[in-house]
PDB file of C-alpha atoms in Angstrom:
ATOM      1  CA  UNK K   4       0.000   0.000   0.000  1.00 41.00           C
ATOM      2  CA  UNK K   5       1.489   3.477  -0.755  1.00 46.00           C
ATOM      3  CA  UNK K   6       1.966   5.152   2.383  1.00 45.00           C
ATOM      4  CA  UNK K   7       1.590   8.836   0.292  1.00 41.00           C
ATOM      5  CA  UNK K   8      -2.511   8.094   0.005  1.00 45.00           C
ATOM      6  CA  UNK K   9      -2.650   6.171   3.355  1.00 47.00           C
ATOM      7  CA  UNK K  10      -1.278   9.838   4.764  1.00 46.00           C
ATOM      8  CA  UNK K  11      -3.173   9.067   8.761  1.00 45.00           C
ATOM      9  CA  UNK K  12      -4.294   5.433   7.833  1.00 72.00           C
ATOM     10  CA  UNK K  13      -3.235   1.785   9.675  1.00 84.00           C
ATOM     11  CA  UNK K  14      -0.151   2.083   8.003  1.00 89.00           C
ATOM     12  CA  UNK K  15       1.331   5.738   9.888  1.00 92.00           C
ATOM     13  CA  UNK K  16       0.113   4.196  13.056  1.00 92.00           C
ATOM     14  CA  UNK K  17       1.489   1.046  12.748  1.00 93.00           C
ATOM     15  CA  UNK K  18       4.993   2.738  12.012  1.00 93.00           C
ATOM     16  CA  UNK K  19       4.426   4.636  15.227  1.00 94.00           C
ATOM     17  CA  UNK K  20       3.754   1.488  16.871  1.00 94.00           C
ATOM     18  CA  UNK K  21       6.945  -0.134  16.051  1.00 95.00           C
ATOM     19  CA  UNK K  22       8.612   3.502  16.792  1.00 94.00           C
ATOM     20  CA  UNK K  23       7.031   2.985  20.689  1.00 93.00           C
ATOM     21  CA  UNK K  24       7.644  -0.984  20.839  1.00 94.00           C
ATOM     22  CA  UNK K  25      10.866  -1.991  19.060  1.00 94.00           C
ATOM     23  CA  UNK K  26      12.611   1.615  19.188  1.00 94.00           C
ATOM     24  CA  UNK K  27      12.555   0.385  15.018  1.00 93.00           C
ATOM     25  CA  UNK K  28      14.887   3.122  13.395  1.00 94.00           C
ATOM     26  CA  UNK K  29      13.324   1.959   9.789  1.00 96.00           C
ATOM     27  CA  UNK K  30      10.170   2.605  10.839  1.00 94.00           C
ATOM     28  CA  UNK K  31      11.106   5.818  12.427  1.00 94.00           C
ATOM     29  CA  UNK K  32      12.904   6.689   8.757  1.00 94.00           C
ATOM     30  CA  UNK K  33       9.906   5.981   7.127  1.00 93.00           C
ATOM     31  CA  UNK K  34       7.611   8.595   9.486  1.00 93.00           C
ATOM     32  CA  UNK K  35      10.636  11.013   8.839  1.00 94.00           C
ATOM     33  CA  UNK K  36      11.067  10.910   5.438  1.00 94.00           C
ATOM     34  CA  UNK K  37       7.633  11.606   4.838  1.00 93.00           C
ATOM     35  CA  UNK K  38       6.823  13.851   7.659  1.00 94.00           C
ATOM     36  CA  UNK K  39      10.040  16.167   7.770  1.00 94.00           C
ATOM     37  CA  UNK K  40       9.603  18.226   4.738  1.00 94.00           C
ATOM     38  CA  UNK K  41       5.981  18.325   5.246  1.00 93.00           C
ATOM     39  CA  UNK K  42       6.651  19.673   8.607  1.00 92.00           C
ATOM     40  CA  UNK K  43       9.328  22.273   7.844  1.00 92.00           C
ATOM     41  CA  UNK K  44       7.065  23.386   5.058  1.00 90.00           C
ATOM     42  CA  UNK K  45       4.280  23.987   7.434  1.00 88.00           C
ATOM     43  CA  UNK K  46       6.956  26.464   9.348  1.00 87.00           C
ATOM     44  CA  UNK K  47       7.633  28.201   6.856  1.00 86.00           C
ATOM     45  CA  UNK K  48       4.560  29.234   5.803  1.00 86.00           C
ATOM     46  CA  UNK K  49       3.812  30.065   9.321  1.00 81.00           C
ATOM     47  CA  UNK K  50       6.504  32.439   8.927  1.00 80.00           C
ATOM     48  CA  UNK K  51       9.652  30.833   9.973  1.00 80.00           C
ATOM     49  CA  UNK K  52      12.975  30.760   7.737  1.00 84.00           C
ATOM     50  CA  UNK K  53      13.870  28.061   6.300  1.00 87.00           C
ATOM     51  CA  UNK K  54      16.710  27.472   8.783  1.00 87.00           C
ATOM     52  CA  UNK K  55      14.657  27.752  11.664  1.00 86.00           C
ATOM     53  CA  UNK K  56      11.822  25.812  10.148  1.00 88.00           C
ATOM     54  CA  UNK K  57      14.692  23.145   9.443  1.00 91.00           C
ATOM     55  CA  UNK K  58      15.656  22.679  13.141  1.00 89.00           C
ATOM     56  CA  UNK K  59      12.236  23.056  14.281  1.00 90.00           C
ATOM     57  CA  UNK K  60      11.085  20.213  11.856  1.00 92.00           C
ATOM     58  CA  UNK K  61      14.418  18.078  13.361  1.00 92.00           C
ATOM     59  CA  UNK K  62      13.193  19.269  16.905  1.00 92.00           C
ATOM     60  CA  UNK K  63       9.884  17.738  15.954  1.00 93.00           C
ATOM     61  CA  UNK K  64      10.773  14.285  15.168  1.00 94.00           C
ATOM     62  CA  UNK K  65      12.891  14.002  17.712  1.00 94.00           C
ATOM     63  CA  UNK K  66       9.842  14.405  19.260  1.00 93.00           C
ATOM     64  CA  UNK K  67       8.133  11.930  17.706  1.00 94.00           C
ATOM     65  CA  UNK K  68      10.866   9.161  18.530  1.00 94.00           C
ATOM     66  CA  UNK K  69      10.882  10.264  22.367  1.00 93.00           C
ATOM     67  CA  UNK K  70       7.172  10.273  22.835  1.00 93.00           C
ATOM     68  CA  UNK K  71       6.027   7.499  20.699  1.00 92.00           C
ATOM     69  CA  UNK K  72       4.615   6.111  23.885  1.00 92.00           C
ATOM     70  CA  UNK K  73       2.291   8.734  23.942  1.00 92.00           C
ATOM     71  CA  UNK K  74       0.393   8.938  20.538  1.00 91.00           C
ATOM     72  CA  UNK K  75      -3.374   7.322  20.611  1.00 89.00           C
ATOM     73  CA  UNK K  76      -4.953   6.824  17.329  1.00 88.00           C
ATOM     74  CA  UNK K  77      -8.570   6.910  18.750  1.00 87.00           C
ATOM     75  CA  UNK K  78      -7.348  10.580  19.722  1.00 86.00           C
ATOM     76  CA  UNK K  79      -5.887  11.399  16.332  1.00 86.00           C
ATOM     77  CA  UNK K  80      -4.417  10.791  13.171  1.00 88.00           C
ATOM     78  CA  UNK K  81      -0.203  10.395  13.029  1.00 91.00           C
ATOM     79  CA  UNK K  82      -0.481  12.781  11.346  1.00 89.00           C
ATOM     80  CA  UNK K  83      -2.576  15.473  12.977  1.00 90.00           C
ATOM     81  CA  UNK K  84      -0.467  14.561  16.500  1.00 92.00           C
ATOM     82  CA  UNK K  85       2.558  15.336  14.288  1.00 93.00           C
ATOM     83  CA  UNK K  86       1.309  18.862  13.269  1.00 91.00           C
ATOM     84  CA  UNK K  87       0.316  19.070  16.586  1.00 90.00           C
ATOM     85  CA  UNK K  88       3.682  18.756  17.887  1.00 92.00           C
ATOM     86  CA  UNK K  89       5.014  21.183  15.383  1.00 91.00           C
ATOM     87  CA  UNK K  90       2.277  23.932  15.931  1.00 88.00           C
ATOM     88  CA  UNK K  91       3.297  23.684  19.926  1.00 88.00           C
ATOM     89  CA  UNK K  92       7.168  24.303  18.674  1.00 87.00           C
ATOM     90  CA  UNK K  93       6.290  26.964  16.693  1.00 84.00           C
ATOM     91  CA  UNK K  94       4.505  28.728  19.652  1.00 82.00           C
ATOM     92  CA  UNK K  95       7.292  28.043  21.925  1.00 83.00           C
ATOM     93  CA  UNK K  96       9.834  29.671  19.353  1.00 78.00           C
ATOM     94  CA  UNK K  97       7.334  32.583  19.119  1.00 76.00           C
ATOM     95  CA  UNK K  98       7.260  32.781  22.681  1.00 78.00           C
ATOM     96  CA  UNK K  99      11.607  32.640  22.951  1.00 76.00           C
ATOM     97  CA  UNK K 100      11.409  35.650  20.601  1.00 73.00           C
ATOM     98  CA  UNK K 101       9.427  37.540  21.798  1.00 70.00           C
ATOM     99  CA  UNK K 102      11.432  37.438  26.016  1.00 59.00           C
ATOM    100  CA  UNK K 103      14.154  40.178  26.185  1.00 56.00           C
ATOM    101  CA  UNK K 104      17.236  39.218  26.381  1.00 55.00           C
ATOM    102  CA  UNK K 105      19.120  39.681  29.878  1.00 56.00           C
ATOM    103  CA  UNK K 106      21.167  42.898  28.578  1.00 58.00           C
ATOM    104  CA  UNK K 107      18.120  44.376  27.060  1.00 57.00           C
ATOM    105  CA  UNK K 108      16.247  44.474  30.500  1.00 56.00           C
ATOM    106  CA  UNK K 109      16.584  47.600  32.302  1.00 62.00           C
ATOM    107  CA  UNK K 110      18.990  47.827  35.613  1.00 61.00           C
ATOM    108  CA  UNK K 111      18.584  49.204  39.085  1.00 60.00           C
ATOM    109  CA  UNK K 112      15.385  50.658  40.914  1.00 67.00           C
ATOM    110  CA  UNK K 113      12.526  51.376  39.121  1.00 65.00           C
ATOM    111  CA  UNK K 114      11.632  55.135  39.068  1.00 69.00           C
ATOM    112  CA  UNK K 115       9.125  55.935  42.258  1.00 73.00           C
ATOM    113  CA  UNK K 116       5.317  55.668  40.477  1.00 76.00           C
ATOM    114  CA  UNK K 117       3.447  59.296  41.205  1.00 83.00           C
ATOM    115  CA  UNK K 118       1.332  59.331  44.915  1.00 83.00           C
ATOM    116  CA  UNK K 119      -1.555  60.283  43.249  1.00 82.00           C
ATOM    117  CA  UNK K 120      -1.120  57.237  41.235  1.00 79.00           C
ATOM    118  CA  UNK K 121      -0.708  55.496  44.253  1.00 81.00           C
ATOM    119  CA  UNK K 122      -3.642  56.829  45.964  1.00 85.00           C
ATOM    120  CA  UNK K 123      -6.174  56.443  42.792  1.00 83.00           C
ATOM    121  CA  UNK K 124      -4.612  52.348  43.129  1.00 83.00           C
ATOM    122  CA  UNK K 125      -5.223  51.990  46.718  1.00 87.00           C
ATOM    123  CA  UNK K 126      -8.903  53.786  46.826  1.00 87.00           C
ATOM    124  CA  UNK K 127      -9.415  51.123  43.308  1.00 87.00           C
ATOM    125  CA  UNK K 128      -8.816  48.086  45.540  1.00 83.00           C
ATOM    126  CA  UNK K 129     -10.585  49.326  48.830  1.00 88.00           C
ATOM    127  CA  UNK K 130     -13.791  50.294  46.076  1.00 89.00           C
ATOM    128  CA  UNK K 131     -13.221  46.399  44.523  1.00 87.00           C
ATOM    129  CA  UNK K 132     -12.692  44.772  47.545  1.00 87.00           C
ATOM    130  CA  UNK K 133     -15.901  46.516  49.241  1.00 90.00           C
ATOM    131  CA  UNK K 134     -17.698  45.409  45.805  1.00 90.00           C
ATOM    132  CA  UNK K 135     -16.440  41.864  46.514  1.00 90.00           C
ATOM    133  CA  UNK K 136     -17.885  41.429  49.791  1.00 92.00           C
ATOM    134  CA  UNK K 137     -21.317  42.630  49.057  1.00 93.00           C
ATOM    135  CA  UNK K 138     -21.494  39.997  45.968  1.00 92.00           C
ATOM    136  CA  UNK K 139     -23.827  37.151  46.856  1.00 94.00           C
ATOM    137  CA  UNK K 140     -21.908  34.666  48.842  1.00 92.00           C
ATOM    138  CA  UNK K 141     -22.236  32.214  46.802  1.00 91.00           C
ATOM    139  CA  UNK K 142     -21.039  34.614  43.737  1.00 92.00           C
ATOM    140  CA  UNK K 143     -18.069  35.684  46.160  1.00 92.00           C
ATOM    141  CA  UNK K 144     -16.792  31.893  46.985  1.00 92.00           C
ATOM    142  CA  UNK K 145     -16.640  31.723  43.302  1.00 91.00           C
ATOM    143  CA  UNK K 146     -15.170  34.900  42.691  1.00 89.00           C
ATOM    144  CA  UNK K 147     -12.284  33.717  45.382  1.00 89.00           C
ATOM    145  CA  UNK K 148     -11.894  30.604  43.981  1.00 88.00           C
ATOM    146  CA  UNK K 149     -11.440  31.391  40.602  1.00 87.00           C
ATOM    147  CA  UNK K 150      -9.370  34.604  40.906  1.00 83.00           C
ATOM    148  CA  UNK K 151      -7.570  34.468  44.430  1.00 81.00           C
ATOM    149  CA  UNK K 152      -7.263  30.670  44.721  1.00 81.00           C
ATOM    150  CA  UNK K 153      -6.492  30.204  41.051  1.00 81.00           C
ATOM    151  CA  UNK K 154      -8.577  27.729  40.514  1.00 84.00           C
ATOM    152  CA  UNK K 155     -10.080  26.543  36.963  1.00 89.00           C
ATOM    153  CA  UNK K 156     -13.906  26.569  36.588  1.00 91.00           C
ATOM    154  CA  UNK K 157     -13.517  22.635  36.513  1.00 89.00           C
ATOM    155  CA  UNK K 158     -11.102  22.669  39.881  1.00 90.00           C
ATOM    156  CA  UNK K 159     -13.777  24.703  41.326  1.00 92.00           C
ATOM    157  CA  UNK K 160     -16.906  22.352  40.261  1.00 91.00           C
ATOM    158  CA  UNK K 161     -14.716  19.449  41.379  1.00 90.00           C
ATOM    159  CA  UNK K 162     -14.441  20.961  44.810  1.00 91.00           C
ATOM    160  CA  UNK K 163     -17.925  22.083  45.333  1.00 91.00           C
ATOM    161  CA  UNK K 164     -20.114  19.551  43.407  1.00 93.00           C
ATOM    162  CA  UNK K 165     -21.867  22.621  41.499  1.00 92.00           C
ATOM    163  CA  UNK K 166     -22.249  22.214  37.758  1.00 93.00           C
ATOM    164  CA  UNK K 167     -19.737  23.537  34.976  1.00 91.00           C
ATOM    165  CA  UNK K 168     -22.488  25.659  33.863  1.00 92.00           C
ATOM    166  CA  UNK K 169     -23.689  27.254  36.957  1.00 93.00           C
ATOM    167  CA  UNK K 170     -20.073  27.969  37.792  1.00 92.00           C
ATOM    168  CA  UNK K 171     -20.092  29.603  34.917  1.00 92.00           C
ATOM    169  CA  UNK K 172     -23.002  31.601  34.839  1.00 93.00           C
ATOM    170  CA  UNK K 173     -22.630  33.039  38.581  1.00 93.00           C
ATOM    171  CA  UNK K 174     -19.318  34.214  37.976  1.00 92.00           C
ATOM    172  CA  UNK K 175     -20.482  35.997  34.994  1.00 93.00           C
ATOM    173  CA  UNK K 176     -22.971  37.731  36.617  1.00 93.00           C
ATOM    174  CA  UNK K 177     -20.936  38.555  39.561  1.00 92.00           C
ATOM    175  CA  UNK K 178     -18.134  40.276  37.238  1.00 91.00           C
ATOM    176  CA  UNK K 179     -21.261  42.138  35.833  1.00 92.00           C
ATOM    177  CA  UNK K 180     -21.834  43.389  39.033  1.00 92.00           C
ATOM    178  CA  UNK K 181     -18.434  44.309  39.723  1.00 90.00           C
ATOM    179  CA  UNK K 182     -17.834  45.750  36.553  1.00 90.00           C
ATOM    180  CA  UNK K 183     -21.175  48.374  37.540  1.00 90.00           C
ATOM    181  CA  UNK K 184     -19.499  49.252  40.623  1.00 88.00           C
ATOM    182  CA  UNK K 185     -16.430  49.789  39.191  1.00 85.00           C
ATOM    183  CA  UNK K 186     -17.765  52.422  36.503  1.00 83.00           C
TER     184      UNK K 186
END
């Protein structure tokens, strides 16, 4: 069968498999012959030069042969966790780019903000923590939860038994109310 129209089919997944069982270095060949270019041509038209796209695309299937272990076809195609892998890289080079560099970051204190900067802050919190406490309760243990507890709606419905949905909603409507106050 000709692996070029099976592109996601028994065939890619059974050359993952043997990736993940045997450590097969054939089998691995075969995924990166195939999937390389394709993968460093999907960088570059996300922007990346072609060296760049060219270590990200090694990056990637170095990837592949690490983390075999990890790829489930009732989840997704080889392909599609391939891509996957490479979007992820991409964002993570993105992300390297965009961090200043150490000698680019500014040294010594930070000039002294303004007091009536200060004061507008401090009268801000005292108005939005006064707000806070006369939310609903059941709105507030949400509100803490979410945003002083740092917890994810699904954390939070874990914890307290409450539906996804009606965590949801009451924290909506208690940022509404918040955000009224606020104005």
């Amino acid at each position: 069968m000709d692996k070029e129209k099976c592109n996601g089919t028994a065939v890619w997944v059974a050359q993952i498999e043997r990736v993940r069982d045997n450590k097969d270095r054939q089998a691995f060949a075969e995924l990166f012959g195939h999937f390389a270019p394709r993968v460093k041509g999907f960088l570059m038209k996300s922007g990346a030069d072609a060296a760049l796209a060219e270590e990200c695309a090694q990056d990637v299937m170095a990837t592949v042969w690490l983390k075999a272990h990890m790829f489930d076809p009732s989840r997704a195609s080889v392909s599609t966790w391939i891509f996957t892998i490479a979007r992820n890289r991409r964002i993570d080079i993105l992300r390297r780019e965009r961090r200043p560099e150490p000698e680019d970051l500014p040294w010594g204190p930070e000039a002294a903000p303004e007091q009536s900067d200060v004061l507008a802050l401090q009268q801000e919190c005292q108005q939005l923590g006064n707000a806070i406490k006369d939310l609903p309760d059941a709105q507030r243990e949400l509100i803490e939860k979410a945003y002083f507890g740092d917890m994810s709606h699904s954390e939070i419905a874990s914890e307290t038994g409450l539906p996804l949905g009606t965590i949801k909603s009451r924290i909506r409507l208690a940022l509404d109310r918040l955000r009224h106050v606020m104005k």
